[in-house]
Each structure stands twice: as structure tokens, then as C-alpha cells.
Short mmCIF file of C-alpha atoms in Angstrom, two decimals:
data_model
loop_
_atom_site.label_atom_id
_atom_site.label_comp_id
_atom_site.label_asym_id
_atom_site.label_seq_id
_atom_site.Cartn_x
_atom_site.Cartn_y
_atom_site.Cartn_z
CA UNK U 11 -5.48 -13.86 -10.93
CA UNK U 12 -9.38 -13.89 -10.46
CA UNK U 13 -9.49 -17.41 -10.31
CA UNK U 14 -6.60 -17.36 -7.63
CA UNK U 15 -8.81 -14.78 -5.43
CA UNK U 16 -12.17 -17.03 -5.57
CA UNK U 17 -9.95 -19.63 -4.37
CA UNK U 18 -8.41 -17.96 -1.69
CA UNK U 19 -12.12 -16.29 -0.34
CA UNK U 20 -12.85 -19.92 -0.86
CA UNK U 21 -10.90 -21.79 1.24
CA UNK U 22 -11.41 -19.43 4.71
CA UNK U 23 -14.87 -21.32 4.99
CA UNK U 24 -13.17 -23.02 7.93
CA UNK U 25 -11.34 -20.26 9.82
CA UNK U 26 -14.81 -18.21 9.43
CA UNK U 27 -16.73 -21.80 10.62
CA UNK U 28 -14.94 -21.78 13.59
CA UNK U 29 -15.52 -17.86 14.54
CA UNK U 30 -19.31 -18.74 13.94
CA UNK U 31 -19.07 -21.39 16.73
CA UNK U 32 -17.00 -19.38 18.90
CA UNK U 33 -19.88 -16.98 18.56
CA UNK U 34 -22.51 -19.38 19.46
CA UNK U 35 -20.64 -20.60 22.24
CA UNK U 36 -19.25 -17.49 23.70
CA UNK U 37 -21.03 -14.59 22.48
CA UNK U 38 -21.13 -12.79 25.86
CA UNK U 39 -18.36 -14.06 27.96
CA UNK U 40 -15.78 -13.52 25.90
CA UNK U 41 -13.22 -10.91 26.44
CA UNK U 42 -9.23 -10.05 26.34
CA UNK U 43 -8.61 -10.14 30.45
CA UNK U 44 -9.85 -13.59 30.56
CA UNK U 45 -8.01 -14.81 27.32
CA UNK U 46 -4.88 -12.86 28.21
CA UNK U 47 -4.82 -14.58 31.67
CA UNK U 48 -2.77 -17.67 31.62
CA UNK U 49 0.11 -15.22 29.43
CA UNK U 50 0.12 -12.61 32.27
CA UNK U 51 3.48 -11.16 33.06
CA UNK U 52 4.47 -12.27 28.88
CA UNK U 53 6.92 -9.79 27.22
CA UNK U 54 6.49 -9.96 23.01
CA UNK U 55 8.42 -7.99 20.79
CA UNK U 56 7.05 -6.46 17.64
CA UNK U 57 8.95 -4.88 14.67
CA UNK U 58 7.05 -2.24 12.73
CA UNK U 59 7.91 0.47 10.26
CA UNK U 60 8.16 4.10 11.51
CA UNK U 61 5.53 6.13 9.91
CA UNK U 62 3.08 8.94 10.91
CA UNK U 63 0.32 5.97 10.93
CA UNK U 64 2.47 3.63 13.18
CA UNK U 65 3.46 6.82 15.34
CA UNK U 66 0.16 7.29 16.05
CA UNK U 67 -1.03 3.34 17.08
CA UNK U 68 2.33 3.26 19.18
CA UNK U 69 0.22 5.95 21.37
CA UNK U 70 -2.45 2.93 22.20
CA UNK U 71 -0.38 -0.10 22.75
CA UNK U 72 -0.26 0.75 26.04
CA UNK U 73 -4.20 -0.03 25.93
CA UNK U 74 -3.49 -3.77 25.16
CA UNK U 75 -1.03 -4.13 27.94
CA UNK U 76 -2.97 -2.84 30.43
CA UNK U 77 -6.66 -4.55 29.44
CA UNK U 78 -4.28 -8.17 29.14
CA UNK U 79 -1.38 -8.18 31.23
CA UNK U 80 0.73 -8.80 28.40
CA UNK U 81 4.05 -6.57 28.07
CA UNK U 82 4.70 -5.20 24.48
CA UNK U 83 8.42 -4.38 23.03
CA UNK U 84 7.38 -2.40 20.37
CA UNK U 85 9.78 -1.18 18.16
CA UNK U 86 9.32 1.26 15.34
CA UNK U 87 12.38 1.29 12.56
CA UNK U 88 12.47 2.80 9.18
CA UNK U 89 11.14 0.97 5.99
CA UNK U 90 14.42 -0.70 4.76
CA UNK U 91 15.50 -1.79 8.41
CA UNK U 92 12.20 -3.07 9.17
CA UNK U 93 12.72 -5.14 6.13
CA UNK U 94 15.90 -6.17 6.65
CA UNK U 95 15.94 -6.77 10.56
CA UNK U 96 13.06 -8.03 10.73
CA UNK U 97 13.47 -10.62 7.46
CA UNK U 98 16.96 -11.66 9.17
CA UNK U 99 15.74 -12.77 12.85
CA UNK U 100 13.08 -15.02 10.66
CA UNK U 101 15.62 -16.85 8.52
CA UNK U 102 18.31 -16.84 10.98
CA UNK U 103 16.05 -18.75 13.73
CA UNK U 104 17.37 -16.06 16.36
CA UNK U 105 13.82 -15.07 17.38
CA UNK U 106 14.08 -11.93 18.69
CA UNK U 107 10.94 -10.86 17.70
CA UNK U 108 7.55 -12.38 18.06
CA UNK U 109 5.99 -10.69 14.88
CA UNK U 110 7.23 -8.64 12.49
CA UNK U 111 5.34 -6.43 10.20
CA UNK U 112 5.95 -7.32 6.77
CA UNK U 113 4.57 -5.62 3.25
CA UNK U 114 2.93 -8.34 0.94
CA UNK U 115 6.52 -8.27 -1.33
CA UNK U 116 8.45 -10.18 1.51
CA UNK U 117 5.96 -12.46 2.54
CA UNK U 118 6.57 -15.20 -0.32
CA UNK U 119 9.99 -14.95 0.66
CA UNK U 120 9.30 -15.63 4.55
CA UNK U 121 6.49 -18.71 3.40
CA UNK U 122 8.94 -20.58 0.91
CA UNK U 123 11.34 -20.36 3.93
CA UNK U 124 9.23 -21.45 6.24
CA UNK U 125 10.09 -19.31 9.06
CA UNK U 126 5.68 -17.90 9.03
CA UNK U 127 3.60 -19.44 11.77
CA UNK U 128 0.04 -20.17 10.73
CA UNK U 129 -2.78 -19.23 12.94
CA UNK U 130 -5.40 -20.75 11.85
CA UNK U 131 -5.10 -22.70 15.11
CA UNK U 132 -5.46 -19.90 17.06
CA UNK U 133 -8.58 -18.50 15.13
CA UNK U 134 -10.04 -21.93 15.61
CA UNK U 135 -9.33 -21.77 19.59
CA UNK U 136 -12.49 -20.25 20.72
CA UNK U 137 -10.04 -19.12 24.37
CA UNK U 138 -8.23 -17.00 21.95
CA UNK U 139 -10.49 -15.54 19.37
CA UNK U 140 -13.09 -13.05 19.79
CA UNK U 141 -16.02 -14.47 18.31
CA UNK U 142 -17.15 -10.18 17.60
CA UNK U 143 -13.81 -9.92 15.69
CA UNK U 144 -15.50 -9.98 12.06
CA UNK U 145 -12.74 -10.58 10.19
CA UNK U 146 -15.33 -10.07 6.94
CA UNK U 147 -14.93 -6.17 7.76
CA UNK U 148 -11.29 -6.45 6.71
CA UNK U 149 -11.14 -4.54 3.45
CA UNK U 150 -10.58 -6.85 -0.04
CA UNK U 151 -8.97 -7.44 -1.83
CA UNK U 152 -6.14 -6.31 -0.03
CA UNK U 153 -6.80 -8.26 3.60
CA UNK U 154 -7.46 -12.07 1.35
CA UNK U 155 -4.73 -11.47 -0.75
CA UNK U 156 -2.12 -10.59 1.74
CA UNK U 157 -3.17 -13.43 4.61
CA UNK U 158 -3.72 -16.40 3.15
CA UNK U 159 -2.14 -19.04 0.84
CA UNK U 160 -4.18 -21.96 -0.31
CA UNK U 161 -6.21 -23.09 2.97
CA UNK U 162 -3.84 -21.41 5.57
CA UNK U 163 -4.56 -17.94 7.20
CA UNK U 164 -1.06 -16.61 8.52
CA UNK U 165 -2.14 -12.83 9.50
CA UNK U 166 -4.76 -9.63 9.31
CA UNK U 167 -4.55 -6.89 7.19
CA UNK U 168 -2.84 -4.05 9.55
CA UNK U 169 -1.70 -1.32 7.33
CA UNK U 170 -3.56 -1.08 4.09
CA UNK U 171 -1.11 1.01 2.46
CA UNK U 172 -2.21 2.71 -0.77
CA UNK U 173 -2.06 5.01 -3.64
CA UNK U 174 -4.02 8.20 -4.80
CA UNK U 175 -4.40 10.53 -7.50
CA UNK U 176 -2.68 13.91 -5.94
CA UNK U 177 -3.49 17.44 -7.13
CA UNK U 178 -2.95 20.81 -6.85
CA UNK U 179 -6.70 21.41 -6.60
CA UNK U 180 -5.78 25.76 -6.13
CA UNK U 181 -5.09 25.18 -10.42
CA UNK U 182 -7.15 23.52 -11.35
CA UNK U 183 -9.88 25.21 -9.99
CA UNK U 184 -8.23 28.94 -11.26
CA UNK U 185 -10.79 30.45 -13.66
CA UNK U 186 -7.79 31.49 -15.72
CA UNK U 187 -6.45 28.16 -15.91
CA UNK U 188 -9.67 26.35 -16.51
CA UNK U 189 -10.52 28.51 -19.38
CA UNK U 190 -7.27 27.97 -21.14
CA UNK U 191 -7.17 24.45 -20.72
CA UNK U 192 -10.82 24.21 -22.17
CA UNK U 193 -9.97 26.01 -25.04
CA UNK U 194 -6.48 24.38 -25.85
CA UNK U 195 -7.89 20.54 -25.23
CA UNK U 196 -11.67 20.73 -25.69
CA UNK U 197 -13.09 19.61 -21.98
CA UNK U 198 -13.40 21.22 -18.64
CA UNK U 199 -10.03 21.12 -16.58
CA UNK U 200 -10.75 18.67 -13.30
CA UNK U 201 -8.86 16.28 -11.79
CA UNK U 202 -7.56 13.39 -14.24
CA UNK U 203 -9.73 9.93 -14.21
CA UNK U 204 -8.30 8.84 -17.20
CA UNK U 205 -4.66 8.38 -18.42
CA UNK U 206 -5.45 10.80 -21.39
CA UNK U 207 -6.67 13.43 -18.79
CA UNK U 208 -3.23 13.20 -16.67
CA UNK U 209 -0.89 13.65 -19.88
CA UNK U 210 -3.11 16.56 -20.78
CA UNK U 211 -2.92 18.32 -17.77
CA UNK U 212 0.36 16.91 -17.13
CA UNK U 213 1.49 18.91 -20.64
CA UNK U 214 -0.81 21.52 -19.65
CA UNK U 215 0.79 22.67 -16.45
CA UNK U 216 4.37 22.29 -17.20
CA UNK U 217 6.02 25.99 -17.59
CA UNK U 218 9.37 27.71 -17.79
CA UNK U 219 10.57 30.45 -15.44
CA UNK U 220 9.00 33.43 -16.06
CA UNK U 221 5.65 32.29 -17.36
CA UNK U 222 2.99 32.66 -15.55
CA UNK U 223 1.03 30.12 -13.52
CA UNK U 224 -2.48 30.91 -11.95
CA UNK U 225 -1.90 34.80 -12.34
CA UNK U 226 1.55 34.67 -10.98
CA UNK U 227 5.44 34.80 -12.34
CA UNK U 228 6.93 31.52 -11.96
CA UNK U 229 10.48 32.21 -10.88
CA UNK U 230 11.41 28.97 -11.73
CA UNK U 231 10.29 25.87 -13.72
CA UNK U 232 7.17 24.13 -12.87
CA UNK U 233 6.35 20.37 -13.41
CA UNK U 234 3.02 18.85 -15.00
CA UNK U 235 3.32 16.09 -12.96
CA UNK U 236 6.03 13.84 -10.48
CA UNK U 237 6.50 10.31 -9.65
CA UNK U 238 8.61 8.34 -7.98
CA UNK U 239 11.40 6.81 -10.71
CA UNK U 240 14.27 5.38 -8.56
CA UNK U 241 16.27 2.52 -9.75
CA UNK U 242 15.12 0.91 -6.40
CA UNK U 243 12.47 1.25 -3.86
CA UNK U 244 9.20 1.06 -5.26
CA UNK U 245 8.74 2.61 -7.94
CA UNK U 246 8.08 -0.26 -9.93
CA UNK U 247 4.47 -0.54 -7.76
CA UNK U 248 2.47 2.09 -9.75
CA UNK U 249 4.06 1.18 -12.93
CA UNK U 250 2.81 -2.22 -12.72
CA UNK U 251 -0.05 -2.20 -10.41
CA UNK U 252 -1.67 0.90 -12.32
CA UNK U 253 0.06 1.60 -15.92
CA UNK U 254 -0.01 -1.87 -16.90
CA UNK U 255 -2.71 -3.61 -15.00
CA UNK U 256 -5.01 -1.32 -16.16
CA UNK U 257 -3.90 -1.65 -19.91
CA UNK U 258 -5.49 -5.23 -18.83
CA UNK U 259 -2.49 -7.66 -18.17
CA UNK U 260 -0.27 -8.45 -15.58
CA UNK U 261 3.17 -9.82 -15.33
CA UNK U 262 2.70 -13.19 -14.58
CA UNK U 263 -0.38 -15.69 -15.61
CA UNK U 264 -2.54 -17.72 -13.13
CA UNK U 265 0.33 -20.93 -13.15
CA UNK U 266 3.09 -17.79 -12.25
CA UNK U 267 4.97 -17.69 -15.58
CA UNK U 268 6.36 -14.06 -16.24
CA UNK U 269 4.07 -12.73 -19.13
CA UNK U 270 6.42 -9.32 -19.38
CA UNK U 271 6.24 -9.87 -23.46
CA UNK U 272 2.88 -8.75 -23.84
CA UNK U 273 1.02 -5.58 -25.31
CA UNK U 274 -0.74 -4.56 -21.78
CA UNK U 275 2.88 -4.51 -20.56
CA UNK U 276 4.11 -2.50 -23.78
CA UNK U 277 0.91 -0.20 -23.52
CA UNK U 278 1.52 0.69 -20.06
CA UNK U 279 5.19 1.46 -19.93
CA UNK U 280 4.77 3.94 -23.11
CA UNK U 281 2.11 5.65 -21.47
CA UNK U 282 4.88 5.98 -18.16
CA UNK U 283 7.41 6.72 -20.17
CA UNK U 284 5.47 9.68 -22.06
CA UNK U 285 4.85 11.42 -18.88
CA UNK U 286 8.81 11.61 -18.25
CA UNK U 287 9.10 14.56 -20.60
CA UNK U 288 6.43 16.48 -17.77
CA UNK U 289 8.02 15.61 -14.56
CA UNK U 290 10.94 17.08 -12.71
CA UNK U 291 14.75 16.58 -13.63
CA UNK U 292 15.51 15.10 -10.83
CA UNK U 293 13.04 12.15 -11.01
CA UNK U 294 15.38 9.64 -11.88
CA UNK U 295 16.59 10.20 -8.35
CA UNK U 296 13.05 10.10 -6.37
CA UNK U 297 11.50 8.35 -3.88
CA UNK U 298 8.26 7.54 -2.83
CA UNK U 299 9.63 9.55 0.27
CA UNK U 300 10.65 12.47 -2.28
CA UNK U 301 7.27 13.09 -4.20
CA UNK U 302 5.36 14.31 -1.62
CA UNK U 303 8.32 16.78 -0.59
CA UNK U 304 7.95 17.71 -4.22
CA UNK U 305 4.22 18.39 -3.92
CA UNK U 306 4.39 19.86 -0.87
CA UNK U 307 7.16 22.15 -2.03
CA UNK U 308 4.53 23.21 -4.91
CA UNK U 309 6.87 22.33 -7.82
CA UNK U 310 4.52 19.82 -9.65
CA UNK U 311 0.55 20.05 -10.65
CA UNK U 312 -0.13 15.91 -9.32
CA UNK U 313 1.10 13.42 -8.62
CA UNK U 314 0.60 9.55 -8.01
CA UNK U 315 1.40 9.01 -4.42
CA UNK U 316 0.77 6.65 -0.99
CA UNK U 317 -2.06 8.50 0.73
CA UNK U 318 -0.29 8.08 4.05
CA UNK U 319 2.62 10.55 2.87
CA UNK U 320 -0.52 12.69 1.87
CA UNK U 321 -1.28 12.86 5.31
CA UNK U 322 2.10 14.12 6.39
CA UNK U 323 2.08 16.60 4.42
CA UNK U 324 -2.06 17.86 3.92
CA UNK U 325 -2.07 19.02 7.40
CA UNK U 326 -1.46 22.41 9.29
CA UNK U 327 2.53 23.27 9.62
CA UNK U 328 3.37 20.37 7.28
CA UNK U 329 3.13 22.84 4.22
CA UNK U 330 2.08 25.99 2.76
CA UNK U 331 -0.40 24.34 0.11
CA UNK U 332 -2.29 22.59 3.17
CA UNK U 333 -5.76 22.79 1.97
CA UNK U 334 -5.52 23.32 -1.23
CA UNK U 335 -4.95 19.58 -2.64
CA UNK U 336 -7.90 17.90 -4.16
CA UNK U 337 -7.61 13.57 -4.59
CA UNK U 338 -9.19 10.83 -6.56
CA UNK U 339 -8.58 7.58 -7.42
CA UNK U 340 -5.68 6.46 -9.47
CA UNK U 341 -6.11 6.99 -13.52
CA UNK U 342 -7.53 4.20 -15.80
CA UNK U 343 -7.62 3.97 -19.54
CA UNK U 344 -11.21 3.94 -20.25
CA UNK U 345 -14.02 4.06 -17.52
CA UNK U 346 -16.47 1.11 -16.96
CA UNK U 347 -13.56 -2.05 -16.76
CA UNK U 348 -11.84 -3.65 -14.20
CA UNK U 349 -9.67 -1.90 -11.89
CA UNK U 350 -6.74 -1.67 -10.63
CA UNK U 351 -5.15 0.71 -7.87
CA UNK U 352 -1.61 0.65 -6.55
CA UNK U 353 -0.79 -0.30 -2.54
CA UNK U 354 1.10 -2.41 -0.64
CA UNK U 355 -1.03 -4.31 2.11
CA UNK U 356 1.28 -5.19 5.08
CA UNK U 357 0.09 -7.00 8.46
CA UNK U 358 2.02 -8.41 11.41
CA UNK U 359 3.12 -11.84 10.91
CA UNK U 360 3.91 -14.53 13.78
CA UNK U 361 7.83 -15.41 13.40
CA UNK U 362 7.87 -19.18 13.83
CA UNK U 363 10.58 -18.79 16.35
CA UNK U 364 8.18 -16.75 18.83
CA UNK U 365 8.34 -18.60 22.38
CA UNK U 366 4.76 -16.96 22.78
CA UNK U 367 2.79 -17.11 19.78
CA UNK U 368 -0.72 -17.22 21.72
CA UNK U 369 -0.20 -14.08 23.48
CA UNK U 370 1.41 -12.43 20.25
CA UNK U 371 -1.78 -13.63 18.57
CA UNK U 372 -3.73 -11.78 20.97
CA UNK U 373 -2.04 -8.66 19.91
CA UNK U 374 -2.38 -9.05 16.79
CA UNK U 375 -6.16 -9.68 16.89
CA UNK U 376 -6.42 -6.91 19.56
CA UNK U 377 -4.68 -4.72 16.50
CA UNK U 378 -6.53 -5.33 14.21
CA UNK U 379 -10.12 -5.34 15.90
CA UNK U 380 -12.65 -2.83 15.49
CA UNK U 381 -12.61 -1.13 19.02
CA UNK U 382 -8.68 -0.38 18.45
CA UNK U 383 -9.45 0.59 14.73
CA UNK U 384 -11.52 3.25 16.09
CA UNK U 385 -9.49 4.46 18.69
CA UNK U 386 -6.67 4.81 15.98
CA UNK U 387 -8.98 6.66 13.35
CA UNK U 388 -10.56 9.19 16.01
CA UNK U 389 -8.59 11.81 15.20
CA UNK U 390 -9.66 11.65 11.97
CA UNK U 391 -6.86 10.75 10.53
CA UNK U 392 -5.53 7.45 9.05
CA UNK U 393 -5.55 4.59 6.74
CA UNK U 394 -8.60 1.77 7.47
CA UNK U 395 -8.32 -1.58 7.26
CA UNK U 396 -12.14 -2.58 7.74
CA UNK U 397 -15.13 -1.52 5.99
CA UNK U 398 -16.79 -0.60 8.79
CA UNK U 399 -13.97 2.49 9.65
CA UNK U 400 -14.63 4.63 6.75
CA UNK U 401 -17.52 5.96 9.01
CA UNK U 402 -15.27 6.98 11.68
CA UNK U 403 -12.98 8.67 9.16
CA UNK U 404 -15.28 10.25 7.06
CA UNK U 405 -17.52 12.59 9.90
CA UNK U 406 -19.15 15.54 8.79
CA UNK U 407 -16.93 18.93 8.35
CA UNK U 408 -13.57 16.46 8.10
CA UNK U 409 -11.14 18.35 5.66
CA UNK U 410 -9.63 15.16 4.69
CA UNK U 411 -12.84 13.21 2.88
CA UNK U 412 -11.86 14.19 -0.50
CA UNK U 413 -8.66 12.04 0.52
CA UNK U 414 -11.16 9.55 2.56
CA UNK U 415 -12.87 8.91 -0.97
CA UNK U 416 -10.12 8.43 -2.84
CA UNK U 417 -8.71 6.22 -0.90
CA UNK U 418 -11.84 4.27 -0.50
CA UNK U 419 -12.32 3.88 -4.60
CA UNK U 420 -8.44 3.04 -4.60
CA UNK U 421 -8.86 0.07 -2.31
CA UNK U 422 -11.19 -1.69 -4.43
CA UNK U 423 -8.55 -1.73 -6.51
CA UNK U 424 -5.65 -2.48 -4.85
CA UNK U 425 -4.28 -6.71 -4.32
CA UNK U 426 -1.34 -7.52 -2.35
CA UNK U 427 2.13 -8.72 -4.62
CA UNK U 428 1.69 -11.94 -5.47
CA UNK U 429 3.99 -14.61 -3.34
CA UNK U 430 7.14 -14.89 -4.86
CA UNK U 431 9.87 -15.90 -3.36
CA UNK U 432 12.20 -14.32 -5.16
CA UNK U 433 10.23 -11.04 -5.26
CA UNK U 434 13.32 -8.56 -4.70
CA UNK U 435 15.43 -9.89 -7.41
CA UNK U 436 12.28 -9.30 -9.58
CA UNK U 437 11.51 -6.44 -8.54
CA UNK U 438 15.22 -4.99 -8.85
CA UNK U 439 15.01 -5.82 -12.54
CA UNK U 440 11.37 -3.59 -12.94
CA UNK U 441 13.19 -0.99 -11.35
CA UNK U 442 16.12 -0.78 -13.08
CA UNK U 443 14.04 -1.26 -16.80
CA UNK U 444 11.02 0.95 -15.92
CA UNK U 445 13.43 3.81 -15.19
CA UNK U 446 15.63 2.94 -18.24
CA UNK U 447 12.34 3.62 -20.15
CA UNK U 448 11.59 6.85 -18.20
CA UNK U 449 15.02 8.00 -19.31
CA UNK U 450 14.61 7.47 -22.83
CA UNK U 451 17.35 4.82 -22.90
CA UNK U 452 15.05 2.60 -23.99
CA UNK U 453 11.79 1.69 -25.90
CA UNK U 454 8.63 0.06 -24.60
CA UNK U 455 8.80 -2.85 -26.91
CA UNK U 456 12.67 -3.51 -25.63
CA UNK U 457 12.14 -3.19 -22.42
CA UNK U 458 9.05 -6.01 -22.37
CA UNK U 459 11.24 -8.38 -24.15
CA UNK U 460 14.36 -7.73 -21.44
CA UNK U 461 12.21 -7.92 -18.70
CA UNK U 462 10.81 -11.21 -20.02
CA UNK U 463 14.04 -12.61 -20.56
CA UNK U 464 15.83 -11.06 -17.18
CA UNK U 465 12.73 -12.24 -15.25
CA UNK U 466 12.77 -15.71 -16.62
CA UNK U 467 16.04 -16.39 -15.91
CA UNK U 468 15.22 -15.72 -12.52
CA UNK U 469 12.34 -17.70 -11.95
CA UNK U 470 9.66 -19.52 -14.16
CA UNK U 471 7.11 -20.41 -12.26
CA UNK U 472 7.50 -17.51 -10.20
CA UNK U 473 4.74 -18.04 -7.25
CA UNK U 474 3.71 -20.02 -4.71
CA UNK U 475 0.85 -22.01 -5.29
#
């Protein structure tokens, strides 16, 4: 995939080419009331996912229409109508929406069908692009690998959607606890940077009622660890993006052929599978919605979570434990390699359909800009998607940083899913098999060589190209 991403960074020499002239050209006079003007009056509609993030940017929208004119419909829906209302007015042609937000795992879907408008016209249009909009601040690999295929540039990054280590930082900062742990495994109890370090502690904090945790009776059980391991949603994300990534394959080579049959995969659903015996009962059952309930609750020592759902629930009234989490960035095997982090970069995306893609262009530039970026972050609290936002985030006395950094060392990590078409079916199949192996029902070896099989009878190639 390397090769893929130096081809990608590659090939926006001419969408960047034309922002440099735009900036020669325009420098000073450039600015949303006069590029908004002939679209004055314009309603667009935009689809996005209901989430404390997009709660809080629906609060500003009201900034675009009044600085251009331009009226915004924008509707806020949970995750699986978003994805399925949204993907429907695409493919049916209906066009009620202008843009949709999608996550990176429809958009190969969406390109094959060719319902995605391009706007690499409009980023060459120095009337419509802001030649300050520095679209090299948008974080990587996340922003390249969502937005582009081959030479075309269909969208920003908007919501950089990611994954943290999660811990109860209260334990493992307990003298008591730290001087057992030392003594039963040989190194000081922190917070797990390795996968060795989360089974230990993992084994380490899981008790029965009645024992005692940090100095108190447990009066009932209490969980090393929790993770999300549904047959369906997503929890097939970390198990690929950080179990078996970092074991040092993937599941499909550079040409897109499934590559399920290999040791990395193997390696990284036994060490998944291991932590089963540590996690709640109920985990078959879980959500990425239900683990940080479960942390919240204060049922489980970590976790491996999306740092947004952190946020709902590390803040004042949202639980008991506010406070008293600490964060890193998701386990690897052995320090110094590559890495990889879990997420799942989404951005709005111009439905080919839209009667007013120039002023829904605007909107989405205007989104994704760093003036609206730092109205969004300036309560602290957020997600960035440019480089230059951390800053904003990360001020002096913010609670939060210890999420801030994690989530900054998680990005590096983190690539949107690969474009393939067929992506759901896939990923229905990694669902059902990763859980299978959680459950015991079946070995690491047999699951590689079903999911091989299953996968390739789905599709082989498997991406876009």
C-alpha cells in the first residue's frame, strides 16, 4: 500500500498547482461574499451523521450562510441511516441531497457507481477556491487516502475519526496495584504500548466478585479489558487496522488480491482472540456505541475505542470516572516499525445529482478551512483534521491533552479503507469470522483460510485502481 500512497500524494501536483496560482493571482481579494455571490438565495442539502462532534459544527453553519448567502439544509441522522439514506439518493439519481458525508468504507462503492462528482474543477477555479485554504494542513494519511483516486480529488478530510488506547488511569496509578503487578510480571504497571503489555494488564485486572480492586470489594466481576465484537458494525476495524496490520500485513496486496491466508493475518487474530477470555460476557453483543458505556460504567480496566465516544463520556455529568482516564496510542507488537492505528476518515462528498455543486463546494471548503476548524475546536474539544489545529486543542491547563496526544500519535497511523466496491459484503464476512474466533468457535489458522476463500469468492481484485 506504500507504493499506492506515493502515488496518490503524487498525482495532486495539479490541484495544489492551481491553488499556487490562485494565490499569486488573488492573494488579497479573495473572499467567500464575493465567491458566494452569483449562488445567493441557493438552498443545498447536506446529510451528516449525528454525533457529539457534528452536534457541535451544526452550531456554526449558520456562520456560512450568513458570510455567503447560501441557505444550508443540514440534516444530522444516525450512523446506519446516514449510510443508508444518504448511499440511496446517490444510486437512485433522486438528488435530494447535494453532499453527503460518507466514511472511507462506502466511498468505493459510490466511485465504481459513478454517482461522486469530482472537484478538481472547482479547486482549479480560482472564483471558487481560496487560494489561503492549505489543503497541505489536512492531516495524512487519512485526508490523501480518503479524497483521491488516481489523479482525481473528489473531497476534504471532514471528520478524522479515530481510535485510542483507553484506560482506567485511577488503577493503574494505585500504589497497591502497581506493586502487585510489578512483582507478578516483572515491569512497572503503565498504560500498555505493546500487545504483550495489554494481555498482561488485561489478565492482570480481571477479578471475581468479592476480590478486591484498588483497596475496594468488587461486588461484582470486573473485566481486564472490552472491545467491540459484534457480528456487524465495525468491529472488524481494529482487528484489521491494528491486530493485523501491525503483525505487518494487510488483507489485500498492492494489485487488490485478498491476502487473508497469511501469518500477519494468523498472528493478529490469535493475539484478538486471546484477549476474549479478559473481556466482558456480553462482548459478543457490543458495539462501538457499547464500549464506552462499558468504560464509563467502570466495568473494564481499557479499552480500544473511537476517541470521539471518549469525549462523550470524559467530561463532567457524562460519568462518574470523568477524570480519571489516562490515553495513548493504540498497541503495537514491538516498538521502532511501522505503524498502524485504527479510524475511519469520512468527508462530505458532492452527489453527482446536486443542481448546485459550486455553491455546495463552497461549503465544503468553508468546512473544512482553518478559520471554521478553529471556531469548531475552541471549546477545546474535538477531533482535527489539519495539522495546524492541534494547537488550538492542546492550550495550556486543557484536561483533555492526554487524549489530544493520543490521538495525535494515532493519526499517523491511521489510512482510510481501501476503495472497494464491494466493501460491505467484505466486511460482513470479517465480522462474522473475527467474532467466530473471539468465541472460541474457531482457530486462527481456520479462520485465515475461510476468510481467504469467502473473500475471494466475492471479489479478486478487490479495489479500484
Amino acid at each position: 500500500m506504500a507504493a499506492m500512497r506515493m502515488r496518490r500524494k503524487s498525482l495532486t501536483a495539479a490541484g495544489l498547482s492551481a491553488l499556487a496560482l490562485a494565490a499569486a493571482g488573488q492573494a488579497s481579494a479573495w473572499s467567500y461574499e464575493e465567491a458566494a455571490a452569483p449562488y445567493q438565495g441557493v438552498e443545498i442539502s447536506i446529510l451528516d451523521e449525528v454525533t457529539p462532534l457534528q452536534e457541535q459544527f451544526a452550531e456554526i453553519v449558520p456562520e456560512f450562510e450568513a458570510l455567503t448567502g447560501i441557505k444550508v439544509n443540514y440534516q444530522l441522522l444516525n450512523h446506519f441511516e446516514v449510510i443508508n439514506r444518504g448511499q440511496a439518493d446517490m444510486l437512485s439519481g433522486r438528488g435530494e441531497y447535494d453532499a453527503v458525508m460518507a466514511h472511507s468504507l462506502q466511498v468505493g462503492l459510490l466511485m465504481d457507481a459513478g454517482v461522486l462528482m469530482p472537484i478538481d474543477g472547482f479547486l482549479a477555479d480560482p472564483a471558487l477556491t481560496d487560494p489561503e485554504f492549505a489543503q497541505d494542513d489536512l492531516i495524512d494519511p487519512a485526508f490523501r487516502s480518503l479524497a483521491f483516486l488516481g489523479d482525481s480529488q473528489y473531497s476534504f478530510l471532514n471528520w478524522n475519526y479515530n481510535m485510542v488506547y483507553w484506560a482506567r488511569g485511577d488503577l493503574l496509578g494505585d500504589p497497591a496495584e502497581m506493586e502487585a503487578f510489578e512483582a507478578a510480571y516483572g515491569y512497572p504497571l503503565a498504560p500498555a504500548q505493546t500487545f504483550d503489555q495489554l494481555r498482561d494488564i488485561a489478565e492482570f485486572f480481571t477479578r471475581k466478585a468479592g476480590e478486591t480492586l484498588a483497596g475496594e470489594t468488587l461486588d461484582s466481576d470486573f473485566y481486564g479489558i472490552v472491545m467491540e465484537g459484534m457480528n456487524g458494525g465495525g468491529t472488524y476495524v481494529p482487528v484489521w487496522q491494528v491486530f493485523i496490520k501491525n503483525a505487518g500485513g494487510d488483507i489485500f496486496d498492492e494489485a487488490g488480491h485478498p491476502t487473508f491466508d497469511s501469518l500477519a493475518v494468523i498472528k493478529g487474530l490469535q493475539t484478538w482472540g486471546d484477549l476474549w477470555q479478559f473481556s466482558p460476557p456480553g462482548q459478543a453483543e457490543y458495539s462501538l456505541i457499547d464500549v464506552p458505556t462499558v468504560m464509563g460504567n467502570g466495568i473494564a480496566a481499557q479499552s480500544i475505542a473511537y476517541s470521539d465516544f471518549v469525549l462523550g463520556i470524559d467530561r463532567e455529568g457524562a460519568s462518574a470516572l470523568h477524570g480519571k482516564f489516562t490515553y495513548g496510542p493504540t498497541p503495537v507488537y514491538e516498538e521502532g516499525g511501522d505503524y498502524h492505528a485504527a479510524g475511519e476518515p469520512s468527508g462530505y462528498f458532492i452527489s453527482k445529482h446536486s443542481e448546485n455543486p459550486e455553491a455546495t463546494y463552497l461549503f465544503l471548503q468553508w468546512a473544512a478551512e482553518r478559520k471554521t476548524q478553529a471556531d469548531l475546536l475552541s471549546s477545546g474539544v474535538g477531533v482535527p483534521v489539519r495539522d495546524s489545529s492541534w494547537a488550538t486543542l492542546m492550550t495550556e491547563g486543557n484536561k483533555l491533552n492526554g487524549l489530544y496526544d493520543a490521538m495525535k500519535a494515532s493519526l499517523a497511523g491511521v489510512e482510510a479503507t481501501p476503495k472497494a466496491p464491494r466493501w460491505f459484503q467484505i466486511s460482513d464476512v470479517m465480522n462474522r469470522i473475527f467474532q467466530q474466533v473471539g468465541l472460541g468457535q474457531m482457530s486462527a489458522e481456520e479462520a485465515a483460510a475461510a476468510l481467504q476463500s469467502e473473500v475471494s469468492a466475492i471479489c479478486d481484485p478487490c479495489l479500484l485502481q
